[in-house]
Short mmCIF file of C-alpha atoms in Angstrom, two decimals:
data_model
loop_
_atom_site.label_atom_id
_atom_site.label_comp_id
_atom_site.label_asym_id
_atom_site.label_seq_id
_atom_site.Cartn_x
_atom_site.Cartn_y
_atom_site.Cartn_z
CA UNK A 1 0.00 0.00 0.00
CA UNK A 2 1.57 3.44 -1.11
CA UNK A 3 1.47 6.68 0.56
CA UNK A 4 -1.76 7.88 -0.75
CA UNK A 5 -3.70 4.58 -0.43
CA UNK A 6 -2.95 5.17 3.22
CA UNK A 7 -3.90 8.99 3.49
CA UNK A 8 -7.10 8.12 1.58
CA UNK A 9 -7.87 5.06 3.51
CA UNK A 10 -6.83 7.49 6.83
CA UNK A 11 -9.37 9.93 5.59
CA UNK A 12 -12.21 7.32 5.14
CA UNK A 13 -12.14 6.49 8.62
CA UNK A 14 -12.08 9.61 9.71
CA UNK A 15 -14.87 10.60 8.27
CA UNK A 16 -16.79 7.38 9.47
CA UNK A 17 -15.77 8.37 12.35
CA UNK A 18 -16.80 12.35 12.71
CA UNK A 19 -20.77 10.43 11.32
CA UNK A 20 -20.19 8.13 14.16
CA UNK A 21 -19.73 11.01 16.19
CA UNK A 22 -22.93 13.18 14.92
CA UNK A 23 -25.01 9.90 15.20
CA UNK A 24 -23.98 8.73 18.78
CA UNK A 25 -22.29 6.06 17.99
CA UNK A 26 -18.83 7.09 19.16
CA UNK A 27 -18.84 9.97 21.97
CA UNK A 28 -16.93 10.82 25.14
CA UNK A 29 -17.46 10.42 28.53
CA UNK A 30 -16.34 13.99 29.26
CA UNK A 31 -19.46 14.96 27.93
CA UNK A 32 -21.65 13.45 30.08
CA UNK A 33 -19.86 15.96 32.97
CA UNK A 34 -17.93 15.59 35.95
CA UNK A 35 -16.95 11.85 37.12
CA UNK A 36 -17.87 11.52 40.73
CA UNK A 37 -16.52 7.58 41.22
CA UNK A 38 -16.57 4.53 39.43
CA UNK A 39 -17.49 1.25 40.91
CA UNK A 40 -14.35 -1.68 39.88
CA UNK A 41 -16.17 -4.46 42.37
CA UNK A 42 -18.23 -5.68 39.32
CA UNK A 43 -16.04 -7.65 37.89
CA UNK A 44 -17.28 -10.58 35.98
CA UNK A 45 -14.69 -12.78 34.65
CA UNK A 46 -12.41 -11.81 31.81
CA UNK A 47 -9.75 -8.84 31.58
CA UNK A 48 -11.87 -6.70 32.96
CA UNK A 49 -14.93 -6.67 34.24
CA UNK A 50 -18.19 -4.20 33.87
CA UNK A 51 -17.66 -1.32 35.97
CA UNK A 52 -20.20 2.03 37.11
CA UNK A 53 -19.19 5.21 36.53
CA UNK A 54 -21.23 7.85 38.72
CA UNK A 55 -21.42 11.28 37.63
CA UNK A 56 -21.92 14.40 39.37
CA UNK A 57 -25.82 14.71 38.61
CA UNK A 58 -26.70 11.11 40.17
CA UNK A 59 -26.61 9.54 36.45
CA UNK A 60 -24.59 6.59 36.01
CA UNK A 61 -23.45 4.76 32.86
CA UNK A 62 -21.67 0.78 32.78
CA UNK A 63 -18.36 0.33 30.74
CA UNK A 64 -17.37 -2.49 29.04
CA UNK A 65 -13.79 -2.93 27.92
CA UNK A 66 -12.95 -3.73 24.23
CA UNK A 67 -10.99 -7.05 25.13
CA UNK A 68 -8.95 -7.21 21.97
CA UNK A 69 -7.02 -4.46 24.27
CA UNK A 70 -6.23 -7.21 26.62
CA UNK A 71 -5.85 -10.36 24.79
CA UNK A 72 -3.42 -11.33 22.30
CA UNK A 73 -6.32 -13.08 20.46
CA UNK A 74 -8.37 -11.66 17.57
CA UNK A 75 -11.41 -11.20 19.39
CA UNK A 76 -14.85 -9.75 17.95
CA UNK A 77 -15.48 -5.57 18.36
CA UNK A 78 -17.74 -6.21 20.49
CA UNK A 79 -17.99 -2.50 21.81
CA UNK A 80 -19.38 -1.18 19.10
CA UNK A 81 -21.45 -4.04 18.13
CA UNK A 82 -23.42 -2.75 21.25
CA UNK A 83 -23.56 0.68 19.83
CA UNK A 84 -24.97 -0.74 16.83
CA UNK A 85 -27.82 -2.61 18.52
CA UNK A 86 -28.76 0.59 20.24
CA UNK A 87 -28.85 2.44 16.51
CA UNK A 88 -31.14 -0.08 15.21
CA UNK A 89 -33.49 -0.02 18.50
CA UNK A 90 -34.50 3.27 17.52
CA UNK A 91 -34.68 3.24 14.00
CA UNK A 92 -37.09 0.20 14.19
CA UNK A 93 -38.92 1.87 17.28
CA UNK A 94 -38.42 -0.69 19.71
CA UNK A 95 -37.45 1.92 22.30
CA UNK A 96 -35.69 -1.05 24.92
CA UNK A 97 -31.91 -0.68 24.10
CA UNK A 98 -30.79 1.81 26.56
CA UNK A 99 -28.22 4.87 25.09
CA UNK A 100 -24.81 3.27 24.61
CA UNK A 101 -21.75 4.30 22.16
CA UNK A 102 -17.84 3.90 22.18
CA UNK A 103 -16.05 5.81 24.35
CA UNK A 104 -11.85 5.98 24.28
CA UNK A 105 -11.24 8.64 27.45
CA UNK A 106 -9.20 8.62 30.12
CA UNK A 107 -10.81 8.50 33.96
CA UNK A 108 -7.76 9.26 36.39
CA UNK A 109 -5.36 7.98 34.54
CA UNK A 110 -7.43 4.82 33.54
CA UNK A 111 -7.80 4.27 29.70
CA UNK A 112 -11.57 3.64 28.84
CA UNK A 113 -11.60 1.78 26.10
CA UNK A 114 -15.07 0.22 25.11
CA UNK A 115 -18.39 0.94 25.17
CA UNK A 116 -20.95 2.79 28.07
CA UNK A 117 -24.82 2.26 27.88
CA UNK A 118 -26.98 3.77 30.20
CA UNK A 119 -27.52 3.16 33.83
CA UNK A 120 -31.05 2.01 34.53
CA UNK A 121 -32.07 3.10 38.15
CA UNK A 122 -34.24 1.26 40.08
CA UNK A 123 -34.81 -1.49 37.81
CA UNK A 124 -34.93 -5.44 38.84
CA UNK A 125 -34.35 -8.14 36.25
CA UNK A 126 -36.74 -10.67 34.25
CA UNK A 127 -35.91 -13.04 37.41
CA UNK A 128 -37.49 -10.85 39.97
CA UNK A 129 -40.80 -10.25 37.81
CA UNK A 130 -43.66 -12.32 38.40
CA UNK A 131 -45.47 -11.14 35.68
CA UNK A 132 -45.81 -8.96 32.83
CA UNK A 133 -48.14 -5.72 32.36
CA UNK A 134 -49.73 -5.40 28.77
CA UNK A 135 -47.46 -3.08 27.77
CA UNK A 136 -44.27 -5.02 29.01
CA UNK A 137 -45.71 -8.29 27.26
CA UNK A 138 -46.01 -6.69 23.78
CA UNK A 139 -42.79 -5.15 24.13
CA UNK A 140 -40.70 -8.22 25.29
CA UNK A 141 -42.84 -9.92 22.31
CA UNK A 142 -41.33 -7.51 19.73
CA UNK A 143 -37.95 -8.69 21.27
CA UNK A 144 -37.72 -11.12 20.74
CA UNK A 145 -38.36 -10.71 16.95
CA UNK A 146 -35.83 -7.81 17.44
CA UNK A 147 -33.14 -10.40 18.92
CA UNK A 148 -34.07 -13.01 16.03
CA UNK A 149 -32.70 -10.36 13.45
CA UNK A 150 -29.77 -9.09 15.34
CA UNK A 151 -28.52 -12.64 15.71
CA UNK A 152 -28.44 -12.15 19.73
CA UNK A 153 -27.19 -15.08 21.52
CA UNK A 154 -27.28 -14.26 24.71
CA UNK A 155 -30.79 -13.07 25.79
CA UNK A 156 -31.97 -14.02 29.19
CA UNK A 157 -34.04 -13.06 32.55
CA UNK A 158 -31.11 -11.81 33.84
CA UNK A 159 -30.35 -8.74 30.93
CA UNK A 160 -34.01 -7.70 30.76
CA UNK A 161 -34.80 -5.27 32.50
CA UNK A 162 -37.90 -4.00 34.49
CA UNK A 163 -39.05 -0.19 35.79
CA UNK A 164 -42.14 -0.66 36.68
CA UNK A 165 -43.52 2.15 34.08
CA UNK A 166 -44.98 -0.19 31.18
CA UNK A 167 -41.39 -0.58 30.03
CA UNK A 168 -38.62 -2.78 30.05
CA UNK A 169 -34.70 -2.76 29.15
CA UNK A 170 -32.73 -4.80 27.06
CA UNK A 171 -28.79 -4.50 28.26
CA UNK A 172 -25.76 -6.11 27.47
CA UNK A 173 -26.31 -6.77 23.23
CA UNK A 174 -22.46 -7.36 22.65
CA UNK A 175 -23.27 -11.36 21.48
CA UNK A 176 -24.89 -10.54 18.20
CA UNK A 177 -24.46 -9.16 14.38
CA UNK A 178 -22.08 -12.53 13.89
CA UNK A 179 -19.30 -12.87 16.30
CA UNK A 180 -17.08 -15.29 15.24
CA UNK A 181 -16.41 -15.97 11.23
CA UNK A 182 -17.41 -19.57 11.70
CA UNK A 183 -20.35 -19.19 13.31
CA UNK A 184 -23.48 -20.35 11.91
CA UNK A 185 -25.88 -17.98 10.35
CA UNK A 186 -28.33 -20.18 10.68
CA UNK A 187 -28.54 -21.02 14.18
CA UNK A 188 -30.97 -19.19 16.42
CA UNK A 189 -33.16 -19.92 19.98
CA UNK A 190 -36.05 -22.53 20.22
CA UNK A 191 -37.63 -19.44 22.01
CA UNK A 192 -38.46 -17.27 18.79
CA UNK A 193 -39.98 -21.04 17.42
CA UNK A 194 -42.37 -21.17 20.37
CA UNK A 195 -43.21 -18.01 20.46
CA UNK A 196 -44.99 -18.12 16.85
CA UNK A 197 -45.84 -21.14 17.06
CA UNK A 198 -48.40 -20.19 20.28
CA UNK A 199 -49.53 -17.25 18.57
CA UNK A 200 -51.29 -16.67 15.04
CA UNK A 201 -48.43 -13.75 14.25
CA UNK A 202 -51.22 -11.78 11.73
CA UNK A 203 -53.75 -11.16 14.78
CA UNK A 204 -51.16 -9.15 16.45
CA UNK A 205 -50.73 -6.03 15.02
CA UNK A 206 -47.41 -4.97 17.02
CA UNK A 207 -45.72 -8.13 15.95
CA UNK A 208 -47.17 -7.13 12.08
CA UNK A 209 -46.06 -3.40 12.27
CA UNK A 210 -42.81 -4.11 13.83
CA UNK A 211 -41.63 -7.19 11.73
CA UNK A 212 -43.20 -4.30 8.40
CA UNK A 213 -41.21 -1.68 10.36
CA UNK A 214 -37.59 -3.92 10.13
CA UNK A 215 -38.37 -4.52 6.19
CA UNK A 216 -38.51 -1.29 5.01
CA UNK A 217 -35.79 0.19 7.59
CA UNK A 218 -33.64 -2.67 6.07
CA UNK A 219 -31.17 -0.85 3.96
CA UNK A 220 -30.72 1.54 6.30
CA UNK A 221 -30.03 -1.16 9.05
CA UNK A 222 -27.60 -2.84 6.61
CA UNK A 223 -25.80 -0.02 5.51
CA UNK A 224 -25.20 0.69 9.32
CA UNK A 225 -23.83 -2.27 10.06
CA UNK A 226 -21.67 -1.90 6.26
CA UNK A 227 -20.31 1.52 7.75
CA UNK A 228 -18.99 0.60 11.29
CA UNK A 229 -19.34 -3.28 11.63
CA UNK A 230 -15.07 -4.46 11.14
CA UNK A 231 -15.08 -7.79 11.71
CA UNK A 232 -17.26 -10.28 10.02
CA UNK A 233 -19.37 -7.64 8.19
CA UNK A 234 -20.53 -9.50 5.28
CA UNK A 235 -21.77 -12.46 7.11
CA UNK A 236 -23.30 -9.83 9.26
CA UNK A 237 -25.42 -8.30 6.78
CA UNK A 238 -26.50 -11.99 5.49
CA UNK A 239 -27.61 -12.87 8.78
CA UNK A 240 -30.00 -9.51 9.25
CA UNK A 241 -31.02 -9.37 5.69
CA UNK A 242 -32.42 -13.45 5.48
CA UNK A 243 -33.94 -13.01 8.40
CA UNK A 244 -35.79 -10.02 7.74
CA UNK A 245 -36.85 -11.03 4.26
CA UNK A 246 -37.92 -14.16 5.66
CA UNK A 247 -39.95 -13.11 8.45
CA UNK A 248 -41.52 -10.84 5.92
CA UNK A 249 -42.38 -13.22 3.10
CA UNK A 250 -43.78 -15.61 6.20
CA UNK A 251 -46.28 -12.47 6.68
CA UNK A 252 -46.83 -12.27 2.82
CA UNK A 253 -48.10 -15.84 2.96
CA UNK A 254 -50.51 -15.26 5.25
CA UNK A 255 -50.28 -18.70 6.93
CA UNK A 256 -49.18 -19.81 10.38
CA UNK A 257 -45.18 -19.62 10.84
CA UNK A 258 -43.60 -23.19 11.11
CA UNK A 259 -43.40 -25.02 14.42
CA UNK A 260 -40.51 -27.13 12.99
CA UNK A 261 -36.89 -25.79 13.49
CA UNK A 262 -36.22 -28.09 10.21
CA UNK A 263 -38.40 -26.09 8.31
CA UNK A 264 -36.90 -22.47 10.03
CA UNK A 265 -33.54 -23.44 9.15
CA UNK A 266 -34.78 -24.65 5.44
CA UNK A 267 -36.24 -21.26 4.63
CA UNK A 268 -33.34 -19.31 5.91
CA UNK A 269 -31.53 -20.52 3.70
CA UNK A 270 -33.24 -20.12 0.77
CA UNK A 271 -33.60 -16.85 1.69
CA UNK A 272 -29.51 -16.47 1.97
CA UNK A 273 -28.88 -18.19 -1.49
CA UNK A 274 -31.40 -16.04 -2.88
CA UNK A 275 -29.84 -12.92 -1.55
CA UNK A 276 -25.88 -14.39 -2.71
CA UNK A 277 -27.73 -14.68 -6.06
CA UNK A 278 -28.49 -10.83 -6.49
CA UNK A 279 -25.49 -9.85 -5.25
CA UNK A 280 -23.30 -11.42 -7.71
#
């Protein structure tokens, strides 16, 4: 690579980054005003654990490191795979992801490297609730159609949240968007199976709107992940886009979803040849 390969390819990121910057992706902890403490006793295995950082005001946001900082390994950006998730939440409307970006400050001569969502105060986890309001069961319905689509594999009691106001929180959305470049696009949880296979999906107009609402968002959604998604990007964007188009054309059909996982898998991925097809 000459000299002006790398000032142009210098200048592309650059200017990915100063978007980032105007759409919240990337940001700075500075901003949020004047640390008061952070919490280290959180740690949860790894190179470093989760830690709060209390402001000032009473407001609190949790870090995660960006382990490729730590190990020699080539891990997944995980950090701003997070960010991502949070970008899609509100352009599909789901309004559960709470506000996260990457953050690269310094905190008393700490380097925060990683990614900061949101502190949600007061809140107890799926595990504490015994059941949902109306509002709180449509909403963790349309999650799991949202966490379907992202590719999430790690959604549980313990990372939604609950406030008591009609709405809940989904936190910690690092395991998604394809993590590893073997991974299988294909794979997904039994739970999104059960779930449409209890309910006739075109008598419920929020699951209707929102799964109408991730189609025609879907170039924007892909070109996100295109724009700031490093590693694994293309299988990324395969994952999202099948799914999307095949929860759609399910809709189209107008007949009850599968209740086989055979049959799941089997239009997947004739949705993913069909998509490999256009491209070349």
């Amino acid at each position: 690579m000459d000299k002006q390969e790398i000032t142009n390819k210098k200048n592309d990121s650059d200017s990915i980054r100063e978007e980032g910057i105007k759409a919240g992706i990337f940001g700075s902890i500075k901003d949020r005003g004047e640390v008061d403490q952070v919490v280290r006793d959180r740690l949860m295995g790894g190179p470093r654990g989760p830690e709060k950082i209390i402001f000032k005001d009473g407001s609190a946001v949790i870090f995660k490191c960006d382990v490729r900082r730590y190990w020699k390994a080539q891990n997944p950006d995980t950090p701003i795979r997070e960010a991502i998730v949070y970008q899609i939440d509100k352009i599909v409307g789901l309004g559960a992801v709470p506000k996260t970006m990457v953050i690269d400050d310094m905190i008393d001569n700490v380097r925060y490297d990683g990614s900061v969502q949101e502190w949600i105060k007061g809140a107890k986890d799926g595990y504490q609730i015994e059941r949902f309001t109306y509002e709180e069961k449509k909403i963790f319905e349309q999650l799991k159609i949202f966490d379907f689509v992202i590719g999430n594999s790690d959604r549980h009691l313990g990372n939604v949240l609950f406030t008591g106001d009609d709405k809940l929180h989904a936190i910690d959305n690092g395991a998604c968007l394809i993590i590893e470049k073997d991974e299988d696009i294909l794979s997904f949880s039994d739970s999104i199976i059960h779930f449409f296979s209890r309910h006739v999906v075109h008598d419920m107009p929020h699951i209707v709107e929102f799964i109408e609402k991730f189609y025609y968002s879907k170039d924007m959604i892909l070109n996100l992940i295109d724009k700031y998604i490093h590693d694994n990007t293309e299988l990324a964007k395969l994952m999202v886009e099948s799914r999307i188009n095949y929860l759609h054309n399910m809709l189209k059909r107008d007949r009850p979803f599968s209740r086989k996982y055979r049959e799941w898998r089997k239009g997947l991925q004739e949705e993913i040849q069909d998509i490999l097809k256009k491209r070349k």
